[in-house]
PDB file of C-alpha atoms in Angstrom:
ATOM      1  CA  MET L   1     172.204 134.428 201.671  1.00 27.00           C
ATOM      2  CA  VAL L   2     173.252 131.238 199.878  1.00 31.00           C
ATOM      3  CA  LEU L   3     172.940 128.013 201.839  1.00 31.00           C
ATOM      4  CA  PRO L   4     174.792 124.750 201.128  1.00 35.00           C
ATOM      5  CA  ALA L   5     173.055 122.336 198.804  1.00 37.00           C
ATOM      6  CA  GLU L   6     170.731 120.133 200.837  1.00 37.00           C
ATOM      7  CA  GLU L   7     170.057 116.563 199.738  1.00 37.00           C
ATOM      8  CA  GLY L   8     171.614 117.330 196.358  1.00 37.00           C
ATOM      9  CA  ARG L   9     169.317 120.260 195.618  1.00 42.00           C
ATOM     10  CA  LEU L  10     170.222 123.661 194.333  1.00 43.00           C
ATOM     11  CA  THR L  11     168.763 125.842 197.048  1.00 42.00           C
ATOM     12  CA  THR L  12     168.995 129.218 198.731  1.00 38.00           C
ATOM     13  CA  SER L  13     167.282 130.661 201.749  1.00 38.00           C
ATOM     14  CA  SER L  14     164.133 131.012 199.628  1.00 47.00           C
ATOM     15  CA  VAL L  15     164.674 129.281 196.268  1.00 73.00           C
ATOM     16  CA  ARG L  16     164.154 125.644 195.388  1.00 90.00           C
ATOM     17  CA  VAL L  17     164.137 125.096 191.629  1.00 95.00           C
ATOM     18  CA  LEU L  18     162.328 122.655 189.335  1.00 96.00           C
ATOM     19  CA  VAL L  19     163.472 122.437 185.696  1.00 97.00           C
ATOM     20  CA  ALA L  20     160.895 120.902 183.341  1.00 98.00           C
ATOM     21  CA  THR L  21     162.007 119.750 179.893  1.00 98.00           C
ATOM     22  CA  ALA L  22     159.949 117.936 177.293  1.00 97.00           C
ATOM     23  CA  VAL L  23     162.052 114.814 176.745  1.00 96.00           C
ATOM     24  CA  PRO L  24     164.840 112.954 178.577  1.00 95.00           C
ATOM     25  CA  VAL L  25     167.574 114.051 176.157  1.00 96.00           C
ATOM     26  CA  GLU L  26     166.903 117.694 177.108  1.00 97.00           C
ATOM     27  CA  ARG L  27     166.768 116.809 180.803  1.00 96.00           C
ATOM     28  CA  ASP L  28     170.102 114.998 180.459  1.00 95.00           C
ATOM     29  CA  ALA L  29     171.641 118.012 178.718  1.00 96.00           C
ATOM     30  CA  VAL L  30     170.734 120.154 181.725  1.00 96.00           C
ATOM     31  CA  ALA L  31     172.011 117.452 184.104  1.00 94.00           C
ATOM     32  CA  ARG L  32     175.445 117.538 182.462  1.00 94.00           C
ATOM     33  CA  ALA L  33     175.903 121.031 183.879  1.00 95.00           C
ATOM     34  CA  PHE L  34     175.738 119.471 187.358  1.00 92.00           C
ATOM     35  CA  PRO L  35     178.024 116.399 187.200  1.00 86.00           C
ATOM     36  CA  GLY L  36     177.712 113.630 189.744  1.00 82.00           C
ATOM     37  CA  ALA L  37     175.627 110.555 190.409  1.00 72.00           C
ATOM     38  CA  GLY L  38     172.604 112.274 191.897  1.00 81.00           C
ATOM     39  CA  THR L  39     169.404 110.483 192.832  1.00 87.00           C
ATOM     40  CA  GLU L  40     166.034 109.685 191.294  1.00 85.00           C
ATOM     41  CA  VAL L  41     162.741 110.458 193.009  1.00 83.00           C
ATOM     42  CA  PRO L  42     159.498 108.811 191.813  1.00 79.00           C
ATOM     43  CA  ARG L  43     156.680 111.246 191.143  1.00 77.00           C
ATOM     44  CA  PRO L  44     153.181 110.685 189.729  1.00 74.00           C
ATOM     45  CA  GLY L  45     153.593 109.940 186.024  1.00 73.00           C
ATOM     46  CA  ALA L  46     157.326 110.727 185.953  1.00 79.00           C
ATOM     47  CA  THR L  47     160.626 110.439 187.803  1.00 81.00           C
ATOM     48  CA  LEU L  48     162.581 113.422 189.048  1.00 87.00           C
ATOM     49  CA  ARG L  49     166.327 113.431 188.573  1.00 91.00           C
ATOM     50  CA  ARG L  50     168.142 115.241 191.360  1.00 91.00           C
ATOM     51  CA  PRO L  51     171.780 115.960 190.431  1.00 89.00           C
ATOM     52  CA  PRO L  52     174.183 116.986 193.174  1.00 83.00           C
ATOM     53  CA  HIS L  53     174.193 120.753 193.710  1.00 83.00           C
ATOM     54  CA  GLY L  54     171.646 121.203 190.947  1.00 89.00           C
ATOM     55  CA  PRO L  55     167.932 121.824 190.471  1.00 94.00           C
ATOM     56  CA  ASP L  56     165.381 119.048 190.359  1.00 95.00           C
ATOM     57  CA  LEU L  57     164.953 117.884 186.750  1.00 97.00           C
ATOM     58  CA  LEU L  58     161.735 116.574 185.210  1.00 96.00           C
ATOM     59  CA  ALA L  59     161.135 115.246 181.696  1.00 96.00           C
ATOM     60  CA  ALA L  60     157.541 116.455 181.711  1.00 96.00           C
ATOM     61  CA  GLY L  61     156.464 115.288 178.254  1.00 95.00           C
ATOM     62  CA  VAL L  62     155.813 116.775 174.826  1.00 96.00           C
ATOM     63  CA  GLY L  63     153.136 119.407 174.313  1.00 96.00           C
ATOM     64  CA  PRO L  64     151.469 121.944 176.587  1.00 97.00           C
ATOM     65  CA  ALA L  65     148.861 119.595 178.083  1.00 96.00           C
ATOM     66  CA  LEU L  66     151.215 116.839 179.253  1.00 96.00           C
ATOM     67  CA  ALA L  67     153.836 119.377 180.332  1.00 97.00           C
ATOM     68  CA  ALA L  68     151.229 121.165 182.450  1.00 97.00           C
ATOM     69  CA  ALA L  69     149.941 117.939 184.007  1.00 96.00           C
ATOM     70  CA  SER L  70     153.410 116.580 184.867  1.00 95.00           C
ATOM     71  CA  THR L  71     154.637 119.897 186.216  1.00 97.00           C
ATOM     72  CA  ALA L  72     151.512 120.352 188.323  1.00 96.00           C
ATOM     73  CA  ALA L  73     151.948 116.844 189.759  1.00 95.00           C
ATOM     74  CA  ALA L  74     155.563 117.585 190.713  1.00 95.00           C
ATOM     75  CA  LEU L  75     154.623 120.913 192.285  1.00 96.00           C
ATOM     76  CA  THR L  76     151.810 119.307 194.265  1.00 95.00           C
ATOM     77  CA  ALA L  77     154.036 116.473 195.500  1.00 92.00           C
ATOM     78  CA  ALA L  78     156.709 118.915 196.625  1.00 93.00           C
ATOM     79  CA  ALA L  79     154.162 121.042 198.469  1.00 94.00           C
ATOM     80  CA  LEU L  80     152.736 117.964 200.206  1.00 93.00           C
ATOM     81  CA  ASP L  81     156.279 116.978 201.202  1.00 90.00           C
ATOM     82  CA  GLY L  82     156.638 120.358 202.899  1.00 92.00           C
ATOM     83  CA  ALA L  83     159.370 121.495 200.482  1.00 92.00           C
ATOM     84  CA  PRO L  84     157.633 123.562 197.790  1.00 95.00           C
ATOM     85  CA  TYR L  85     159.452 124.955 194.797  1.00 95.00           C
ATOM     86  CA  ALA L  86     160.012 128.683 194.533  1.00 94.00           C
ATOM     87  CA  LEU L  87     160.824 128.717 190.794  1.00 96.00           C
ATOM     88  CA  VAL L  88     159.936 126.572 187.784  1.00 97.00           C
ATOM     89  CA  VAL L  89     162.070 126.689 184.641  1.00 98.00           C
ATOM     90  CA  SER L  90     160.764 125.427 181.317  1.00 98.00           C
ATOM     91  CA  ALA L  91     163.883 124.507 179.353  1.00 98.00           C
ATOM     92  CA  GLY L  92     164.900 122.739 176.188  1.00 98.00           C
ATOM     93  CA  ILE L  93     165.520 123.251 172.521  1.00 98.00           C
ATOM     94  CA  GLY L  94     163.203 125.017 170.096  1.00 97.00           C
ATOM     95  CA  GLY L  95     162.829 126.835 166.821  1.00 97.00           C
ATOM     96  CA  GLY L  96     164.212 130.343 166.396  1.00 97.00           C
ATOM     97  CA  PHE L  97     162.841 133.173 164.292  1.00 96.00           C
ATOM     98  CA  ALA L  98     165.548 134.372 161.906  1.00 92.00           C
ATOM     99  CA  PRO L  99     167.507 136.529 161.932  1.00 94.00           C
ATOM    100  CA  GLN L 100     167.054 137.534 165.582  1.00 95.00           C
ATOM    101  CA  ALA L 101     167.476 134.022 167.016  1.00 96.00           C
ATOM    102  CA  PRO L 102     169.859 131.987 164.833  1.00 95.00           C
ATOM    103  CA  VAL L 103     170.574 128.296 165.271  1.00 95.00           C
ATOM    104  CA  GLY L 104     172.795 127.715 168.306  1.00 94.00           C
ATOM    105  CA  SER L 105     171.709 130.867 170.118  1.00 97.00           C
ATOM    106  CA  LEU L 106     169.829 131.122 173.412  1.00 98.00           C
ATOM    107  CA  VAL L 107     166.494 132.785 174.085  1.00 98.00           C
ATOM    108  CA  VAL L 108     165.055 133.637 177.496  1.00 98.00           C
ATOM    109  CA  ALA L 109     161.357 134.476 177.597  1.00 98.00           C
ATOM    110  CA  ASP L 110     160.180 137.768 178.985  1.00 98.00           C
ATOM    111  CA  GLU L 111     156.736 136.677 177.751  1.00 98.00           C
ATOM    112  CA  ILE L 112     155.523 133.071 177.496  1.00 98.00           C
ATOM    113  CA  THR L 113     152.620 133.126 175.059  1.00 97.00           C
ATOM    114  CA  ALA L 114     150.196 130.516 173.736  1.00 96.00           C
ATOM    115  CA  ALA L 115     150.315 131.073 169.981  1.00 95.00           C
ATOM    116  CA  ASP L 116     147.123 129.239 169.051  1.00 91.00           C
ATOM    117  CA  LEU L 117     144.814 129.418 172.071  1.00 88.00           C
ATOM    118  CA  GLY L 118     141.697 131.142 170.798  1.00 84.00           C
ATOM    119  CA  ALA L 119     139.318 131.080 167.858  1.00 90.00           C
ATOM    120  CA  GLU L 120     139.467 131.628 164.120  1.00 88.00           C
ATOM    121  CA  THR L 121     136.829 134.118 162.946  1.00 87.00           C
ATOM    122  CA  ALA L 122     135.876 135.805 159.699  1.00 88.00           C
ATOM    123  CA  ASP L 123     137.983 138.745 160.866  1.00 83.00           C
ATOM    124  CA  GLY L 124     140.981 136.607 161.751  1.00 84.00           C
ATOM    125  CA  PHE L 125     142.359 134.926 164.849  1.00 87.00           C
ATOM    126  CA  LEU L 126     141.111 136.001 168.279  1.00 84.00           C
ATOM    127  CA  PRO L 127     143.120 135.009 171.371  1.00 86.00           C
ATOM    128  CA  VAL L 128     141.127 133.505 174.198  1.00 86.00           C
ATOM    129  CA  THR L 129     141.464 136.717 176.216  1.00 84.00           C
ATOM    130  CA  GLU L 130     139.477 138.611 173.587  1.00 83.00           C
ATOM    131  CA  LEU L 131     136.749 136.003 173.932  1.00 86.00           C
ATOM    132  CA  GLY L 132     136.390 137.071 177.535  1.00 85.00           C
ATOM    133  CA  PHE L 133     138.175 134.381 179.525  1.00 89.00           C
ATOM    134  CA  GLY L 134     141.519 132.744 180.238  1.00 88.00           C
ATOM    135  CA  THR L 135     144.995 134.048 179.635  1.00 92.00           C
ATOM    136  CA  VAL L 136     147.456 133.689 176.784  1.00 95.00           C
ATOM    137  CA  THR L 137     150.630 135.146 178.286  1.00 97.00           C
ATOM    138  CA  HIS L 138     152.660 134.642 181.435  1.00 97.00           C
ATOM    139  CA  PHE L 139     155.404 137.079 182.429  1.00 98.00           C
ATOM    140  CA  PRO L 140     158.558 135.735 184.085  1.00 98.00           C
ATOM    141  CA  PRO L 141     160.204 137.941 186.748  1.00 96.00           C
ATOM    142  CA  ALA L 142     161.878 140.822 184.899  1.00 96.00           C
ATOM    143  CA  GLY L 143     164.940 140.965 187.126  1.00 95.00           C
ATOM    144  CA  LEU L 144     165.564 137.257 186.769  1.00 96.00           C
ATOM    145  CA  VAL L 145     165.171 137.445 182.982  1.00 97.00           C
ATOM    146  CA  ALA L 146     167.740 140.244 182.866  1.00 96.00           C
ATOM    147  CA  ALA L 147     170.151 138.296 185.066  1.00 96.00           C
ATOM    148  CA  VAL L 148     169.798 135.155 182.940  1.00 97.00           C
ATOM    149  CA  ALA L 149     170.361 137.137 179.742  1.00 97.00           C
ATOM    150  CA  ALA L 150     173.477 138.749 181.196  1.00 97.00           C
ATOM    151  CA  ALA L 151     174.903 135.460 182.467  1.00 96.00           C
ATOM    152  CA  THR L 152     174.242 133.343 179.387  1.00 97.00           C
ATOM    153  CA  GLY L 153     174.166 135.777 176.494  1.00 97.00           C
ATOM    154  CA  ALA L 154     170.568 134.820 175.785  1.00 98.00           C
ATOM    155  CA  ARG L 155     168.362 137.287 173.973  1.00 98.00           C
ATOM    156  CA  ALA L 156     165.147 138.213 175.802  1.00 98.00           C
ATOM    157  CA  GLY L 157     161.819 138.224 173.995  1.00 98.00           C
ATOM    158  CA  THR L 158     158.586 136.334 173.481  1.00 98.00           C
ATOM    159  CA  VAL L 159     158.689 132.548 173.322  1.00 98.00           C
ATOM    160  CA  LEU L 160     155.598 131.063 171.694  1.00 98.00           C
ATOM    161  CA  THR L 161     153.984 127.779 172.678  1.00 98.00           C
ATOM    162  CA  GLY L 162     152.043 125.754 170.131  1.00 95.00           C
ATOM    163  CA  SER L 163     150.681 122.241 169.857  1.00 94.00           C
ATOM    164  CA  THR L 164     151.960 122.041 166.276  1.00 92.00           C
ATOM    165  CA  VAL L 165     155.510 122.862 165.210  1.00 93.00           C
ATOM    166  CA  THR L 166     155.672 125.397 162.386  1.00 94.00           C
ATOM    167  CA  GLY L 167     156.573 123.768 159.074  1.00 93.00           C
ATOM    168  CA  THR L 168     155.995 126.421 156.419  1.00 94.00           C
ATOM    169  CA  ALA L 169     157.187 129.920 155.606  1.00 94.00           C
ATOM    170  CA  GLU L 170     153.577 131.086 155.500  1.00 94.00           C
ATOM    171  CA  ARG L 171     152.896 129.926 159.056  1.00 94.00           C
ATOM    172  CA  ALA L 172     156.141 131.474 160.293  1.00 95.00           C
ATOM    173  CA  ALA L 173     155.203 134.810 158.715  1.00 95.00           C
ATOM    174  CA  LEU L 174     151.713 134.618 160.231  1.00 93.00           C
ATOM    175  CA  LEU L 175     153.117 134.029 163.707  1.00 95.00           C
ATOM    176  CA  ARG L 176     155.553 136.922 163.360  1.00 94.00           C
ATOM    177  CA  ALA L 177     152.733 139.201 162.218  1.00 92.00           C
ATOM    178  CA  ARG L 178     150.647 138.254 165.275  1.00 93.00           C
ATOM    179  CA  HIS L 179     153.614 138.298 167.658  1.00 95.00           C
ATOM    180  CA  PRO L 180     156.217 140.817 166.450  1.00 95.00           C
ATOM    181  CA  ARG L 181     158.449 140.248 169.495  1.00 96.00           C
ATOM    182  CA  ALA L 182     158.571 136.476 169.051  1.00 97.00           C
ATOM    183  CA  LEU L 183     162.084 135.038 169.081  1.00 98.00           C
ATOM    184  CA  ALA L 184     161.376 131.317 169.438  1.00 98.00           C
ATOM    185  CA  GLU L 185     158.682 128.676 169.479  1.00 98.00           C
ATOM    186  CA  ALA L 186     158.378 125.434 171.417  1.00 97.00           C
ATOM    187  CA  MET L 187     155.591 123.182 172.670  1.00 97.00           C
ATOM    188  CA  GLU L 188     155.732 123.221 176.485  1.00 98.00           C
ATOM    189  CA  GLY L 189     156.436 126.638 177.994  1.00 98.00           C
ATOM    190  CA  PHE L 190     152.854 127.854 178.325  1.00 98.00           C
ATOM    191  CA  GLY L 191     151.740 124.559 179.851  1.00 98.00           C
ATOM    192  CA  VAL L 192     154.541 124.696 182.420  1.00 98.00           C
ATOM    193  CA  ALA L 193     153.671 128.332 183.125  1.00 98.00           C
ATOM    194  CA  GLU L 194     149.995 127.498 183.657  1.00 98.00           C
ATOM    195  CA  ALA L 195     150.926 124.847 186.223  1.00 98.00           C
ATOM    196  CA  ALA L 196     153.320 127.225 187.972  1.00 98.00           C
ATOM    197  CA  ALA L 197     150.703 129.982 188.048  1.00 98.00           C
ATOM    198  CA  ALA L 198     148.149 127.631 189.594  1.00 97.00           C
ATOM    199  CA  HIS L 199     150.618 127.055 192.441  1.00 97.00           C
ATOM    200  CA  GLY L 200     151.613 130.713 192.720  1.00 96.00           C
ATOM    201  CA  VAL L 201     155.191 129.929 191.651  1.00 97.00           C
ATOM    202  CA  PRO L 202     157.243 132.170 189.309  1.00 97.00           C
ATOM    203  CA  VAL L 203     158.242 130.688 185.961  1.00 98.00           C
ATOM    204  CA  LEU L 204     161.148 131.111 183.564  1.00 98.00           C
ATOM    205  CA  GLU L 205     161.641 129.730 180.045  1.00 98.00           C
ATOM    206  CA  LEU L 206     165.021 129.186 178.405  1.00 98.00           C
ATOM    207  CA  ARG L 207     165.424 127.791 174.889  1.00 98.00           C
ATOM    208  CA  ALA L 208     168.464 126.805 172.845  1.00 98.00           C
ATOM    209  CA  VAL L 209     167.691 127.202 169.155  1.00 98.00           C
ATOM    210  CA  SER L 210     168.047 123.984 167.154  1.00 97.00           C
ATOM    211  CA  ASN L 211     166.365 125.016 163.903  1.00 95.00           C
ATOM    212  CA  PRO L 212     164.835 127.997 162.114  1.00 95.00           C
ATOM    213  CA  VAL L 213     161.082 128.508 162.412  1.00 96.00           C
ATOM    214  CA  GLY L 214     159.733 127.951 158.909  1.00 93.00           C
ATOM    215  CA  PRO L 215     159.892 125.226 156.255  1.00 91.00           C
ATOM    216  CA  ARG L 216     160.547 121.837 157.825  1.00 89.00           C
ATOM    217  CA  ASP L 217     164.101 120.998 156.745  1.00 86.00           C
ATOM    218  CA  ARG L 218     165.673 118.339 158.940  1.00 85.00           C
ATOM    219  CA  ALA L 219     169.032 118.839 157.239  1.00 82.00           C
ATOM    220  CA  ALA L 220     169.129 122.321 158.791  1.00 82.00           C
ATOM    221  CA  TRP L 221     168.527 121.089 162.348  1.00 90.00           C
ATOM    222  CA  ARG L 222     171.438 121.286 164.781  1.00 95.00           C
ATOM    223  CA  ILE L 223     170.049 119.409 167.753  1.00 95.00           C
ATOM    224  CA  GLY L 224     173.444 118.396 169.119  1.00 95.00           C
ATOM    225  CA  ASP L 225     174.695 121.976 169.039  1.00 96.00           C
ATOM    226  CA  ALA L 226     171.522 123.211 170.741  1.00 97.00           C
ATOM    227  CA  LEU L 227     171.788 120.601 173.501  1.00 97.00           C
ATOM    228  CA  ALA L 228     175.420 121.583 174.079  1.00 97.00           C
ATOM    229  CA  ALA L 229     174.347 125.223 174.302  1.00 97.00           C
ATOM    230  CA  LEU L 230     171.712 124.228 176.870  1.00 97.00           C
ATOM    231  CA  THR L 231     174.317 122.484 179.016  1.00 97.00           C
ATOM    232  CA  ASP L 232     176.622 125.485 178.809  1.00 97.00           C
ATOM    233  CA  ALA L 233     173.795 127.851 179.713  1.00 97.00           C
ATOM    234  CA  PHE L 234     172.848 125.964 182.858  1.00 96.00           C
ATOM    235  CA  GLY L 235     176.488 125.862 183.915  1.00 95.00           C
ATOM    236  CA  LYS L 236     176.390 129.654 183.856  1.00 95.00           C
ATOM    237  CA  LEU L 237     172.943 129.819 185.452  1.00 92.00           C
ATOM    238  CA  ALA L 238     173.827 128.162 188.763  1.00 87.00           C
ATOM    239  CA  PRO L 239     175.100 131.352 190.457  1.00 89.00           C
ATOM    240  CA  VAL L 240     172.137 133.320 189.096  1.00 91.00           C
ATOM    241  CA  LEU L 241     169.626 130.896 190.539  1.00 84.00           C
ATOM    242  CA  THR L 242     171.403 130.610 193.882  1.00 80.00           C
ATOM    243  CA  SER L 243     171.561 134.382 194.328  1.00 82.00           C
ATOM    244  CA  TRP L 244     168.099 135.299 193.052  1.00 84.00           C
ATOM    245  CA  ASN L 245     165.614 136.362 195.689  1.00 81.00           C
ATOM    246  CA  PRO L 246     162.005 136.154 194.441  1.00 79.00           C
ATOM    247  CA  HIS L 247     160.989 138.813 196.958  1.00 79.00           C
ATOM    248  CA  ASP L 248     163.248 141.327 195.214  1.00 76.00           C
ATOM    249  CA  ASP L 249     161.727 140.820 191.744  1.00 79.00           C
TER     250      ASP L 249
END
């Protein structure tokens, strides 16, 4: 059952949504899908933007560590307020692995994976899980991923998180060899997912592709097009988020 938006929040009988982007320009691109004045809510280390009839929006910072810390702070504050979130969405622009994820396309993660969390050995890279602790992958709800893909035209696959953006063909090839299902890379998804997991909250990651993963060529970046695609995607996502029931996934 869908309830009216309360205090400007996108909400259902069980779903209150937090969208975490890296930087304000990505947050503002999402906000454009929910026009209106909205409100701002101070949170530790950041300010939430709350558009009318939309999800809460947080520019959580660049990189997995700051994204995790900011997202965790927002989740904790909401829980202490007695209005916990039921879904966290890591969203923004990112690099796409050609040819599966061309510039301007959308990718929704069915796996959110830390690309470089582990150890280099004489036999190659070992993820932290093979060292006997931690995790390197979070799995968003399969039904929600399918619904997002259907609504937005996004392709579903692995989205990698790294602390360093790929800048060479050699590094791109290495990542594809380690992660054959990888469609995109960004810097925040795994951090957001770690914070969500610590609070027992499902996570989703949606990326609009602004550049190919590979040699760093700023002339090939299409940031404006990717931000426009992000706005369009969230305009289509509203009915998906308002009808999704986490207990059914």
